[in-house]
PDB file of C-alpha atoms in Angstrom:
ATOM      1  CA  MET A   1      -0.171  56.568  62.332  1.00  0.00           C
ATOM      2  CA  LYS A   2      -0.294  52.925  63.333  1.00  0.00           C
ATOM      3  CA  ILE A   3      -3.326  50.838  64.205  1.00  0.00           C
ATOM      4  CA  GLN A   4      -2.534  51.039  67.929  1.00  0.00           C
ATOM      5  CA  ASP A   5      -2.649  54.837  67.733  1.00  0.00           C
ATOM      6  CA  ILE A   6      -6.041  54.721  66.051  1.00  0.00           C
ATOM      7  CA  ILE A   7      -7.366  52.305  68.689  1.00  0.00           C
ATOM      8  CA  PHE A   8      -6.021  54.603  71.417  1.00  0.00           C
ATOM      9  CA  LEU A   9      -7.785  57.605  69.911  1.00  0.00           C
ATOM     10  CA  ILE A  10     -11.059  55.690  69.607  1.00  0.00           C
ATOM     11  CA  ILE A  11     -10.876  54.547  73.240  1.00  0.00           C
ATOM     12  CA  LEU A  12      -9.936  58.061  74.346  1.00  0.00           C
ATOM     13  CA  ALA A  13     -12.910  59.534  72.469  1.00  0.00           C
ATOM     14  CA  VAL A  14     -15.296  57.018  74.041  1.00  0.00           C
ATOM     15  CA  LEU A  15     -13.918  57.745  77.508  1.00  0.00           C
ATOM     16  CA  PHE A  16     -14.208  61.504  76.997  1.00  0.00           C
ATOM     17  CA  TYR A  17     -17.807  60.959  75.931  1.00  0.00           C
ATOM     18  CA  LYS A  18     -18.551  59.204  79.243  1.00  0.00           C
ATOM     19  CA  ILE A  19     -16.314  61.532  81.337  1.00  0.00           C
ATOM     20  CA  ASN A  20     -15.882  59.183  84.288  1.00  0.00           C
ATOM     21  CA  PRO A  21     -12.353  59.492  85.724  1.00  0.00           C
ATOM     22  CA  LYS A  22     -12.470  55.947  87.079  1.00  0.00           C
ATOM     23  CA  TYR A  23     -12.623  54.575  83.546  1.00  0.00           C
ATOM     24  CA  PHE A  24      -9.520  56.558  82.622  1.00  0.00           C
ATOM     25  CA  VAL A  25      -7.631  55.117  85.597  1.00  0.00           C
ATOM     26  CA  ILE A  26      -8.703  51.588  84.705  1.00  0.00           C
ATOM     27  CA  ALA A  27      -7.651  52.084  81.075  1.00  0.00           C
ATOM     28  CA  GLY A  28      -4.279  53.447  82.204  1.00  0.00           C
ATOM     29  CA  LEU A  29      -3.659  50.508  84.524  1.00  0.00           C
ATOM     30  CA  VAL A  30      -4.648  48.067  81.785  1.00  0.00           C
ATOM     31  CA  CYS A  31      -2.123  49.706  79.457  1.00  0.00           C
ATOM     32  CA  PHE A  32       0.596  49.373  82.092  1.00  0.00           C
ATOM     33  CA  ALA A  33      -0.341  45.740  82.727  1.00  0.00           C
ATOM     34  CA  LEU A  34      -0.195  44.958  79.011  1.00  0.00           C
ATOM     35  CA  ALA A  35       3.179  46.686  78.645  1.00  0.00           C
ATOM     36  CA  ILE A  36       4.948  44.543  81.257  1.00  0.00           C
ATOM     37  CA  PRO A  37       4.918  41.261  79.281  1.00  0.00           C
ATOM     38  CA  LEU A  38       5.859  43.105  76.096  1.00  0.00           C
ATOM     39  CA  PHE A  39       8.942  44.566  77.759  1.00  0.00           C
ATOM     40  CA  TYR A  40       9.817  41.066  78.964  1.00  0.00           C
ATOM     41  CA  LEU A  41       9.517  39.747  75.399  1.00  0.00           C
ATOM     42  CA  TRP A  42      11.682  42.625  74.102  1.00  0.00           C
ATOM     43  CA  ILE A  43       8.895  44.171  72.040  1.00  0.00           C
ATOM     44  CA  PHE A  44       9.930  47.666  72.998  1.00  0.00           C
ATOM     45  CA  PHE A  45       8.094  49.853  70.492  1.00  0.00           C
ATOM     46  CA  THR A  46       4.625  48.625  71.398  1.00  0.00           C
ATOM     47  CA  ALA A  47       5.411  48.440  75.108  1.00  0.00           C
ATOM     48  CA  GLU A  48       6.759  51.972  75.093  1.00  0.00           C
ATOM     49  CA  ARG A  49       3.620  53.200  73.330  1.00  0.00           C
ATOM     50  CA  LEU A  50       1.429  51.439  75.905  1.00  0.00           C
ATOM     51  CA  VAL A  51       3.281  53.225  78.697  1.00  0.00           C
ATOM     52  CA  TYR A  52       2.682  56.543  76.926  1.00  0.00           C
ATOM     53  CA  TYR A  53      -0.997  55.696  76.542  1.00  0.00           C
ATOM     54  CA  GLY A  54      -1.250  54.677  80.189  1.00  0.00           C
ATOM     55  CA  PHE A  55       0.307  57.971  81.224  1.00  0.00           C
ATOM     56  CA  ALA A  56      -2.121  59.880  79.000  1.00  0.00           C
ATOM     57  CA  PHE A  57      -5.094  58.078  80.537  1.00  0.00           C
ATOM     58  CA  ILE A  58      -3.909  58.701  84.102  1.00  0.00           C
ATOM     59  CA  LEU A  59      -3.143  62.358  83.323  1.00  0.00           C
ATOM     60  CA  SER A  60      -6.600  62.790  81.784  1.00  0.00           C
ATOM     61  CA  SER A  61      -8.149  61.276  84.906  1.00  0.00           C
ATOM     62  CA  VAL A  62      -6.283  63.691  87.166  1.00  0.00           C
ATOM     63  CA  LEU A  63      -7.307  66.663  85.043  1.00  0.00           C
ATOM     64  CA  ILE A  64     -10.957  65.596  85.087  1.00  0.00           C
ATOM     65  CA  TYR A  65     -10.836  65.155  88.884  1.00  0.00           C
ATOM     66  CA  LEU A  66      -9.363  68.644  89.242  1.00  0.00           C
ATOM     67  CA  LEU A  67     -11.964  70.214  86.971  1.00  0.00           C
ATOM     68  CA  LYS A  68     -14.804  68.483  88.802  1.00  0.00           C
ATOM     69  CA  SER A  69     -13.474  69.537  92.208  1.00  0.00           C
ATOM     70  CA  ARG A  70     -13.239  73.197  91.096  1.00  0.00           C
ATOM     71  CA  GLN A  71     -16.844  73.165  89.878  1.00  0.00           C
ATOM     72  CA  SER A  72     -18.244  71.919  93.178  1.00  0.00           C
TER      73      SER A  72
END
C-alpha cells in the first residue's frame, strides 16, 4: 500500500464521516483535474490511480444521493 492509497483512505473516511455528497463530487473532480497534468507528463501510475480515486468518489456520491432519496 502506497502513501497515496493511505491518503485516499483518510480522505474517504473523513468524507464518510461528514456524509455530504457534494464533497464527494468535489473530491472526485479534484482527482480528475490532478490526473490530467500527470498523464501529460507521462506519470501514468499515479495518474491512473487518481482516475480510480475520482471514480470511487463520484460513485460514492451517487450511492449516497440514492440512499437519501429512498429515505425521504
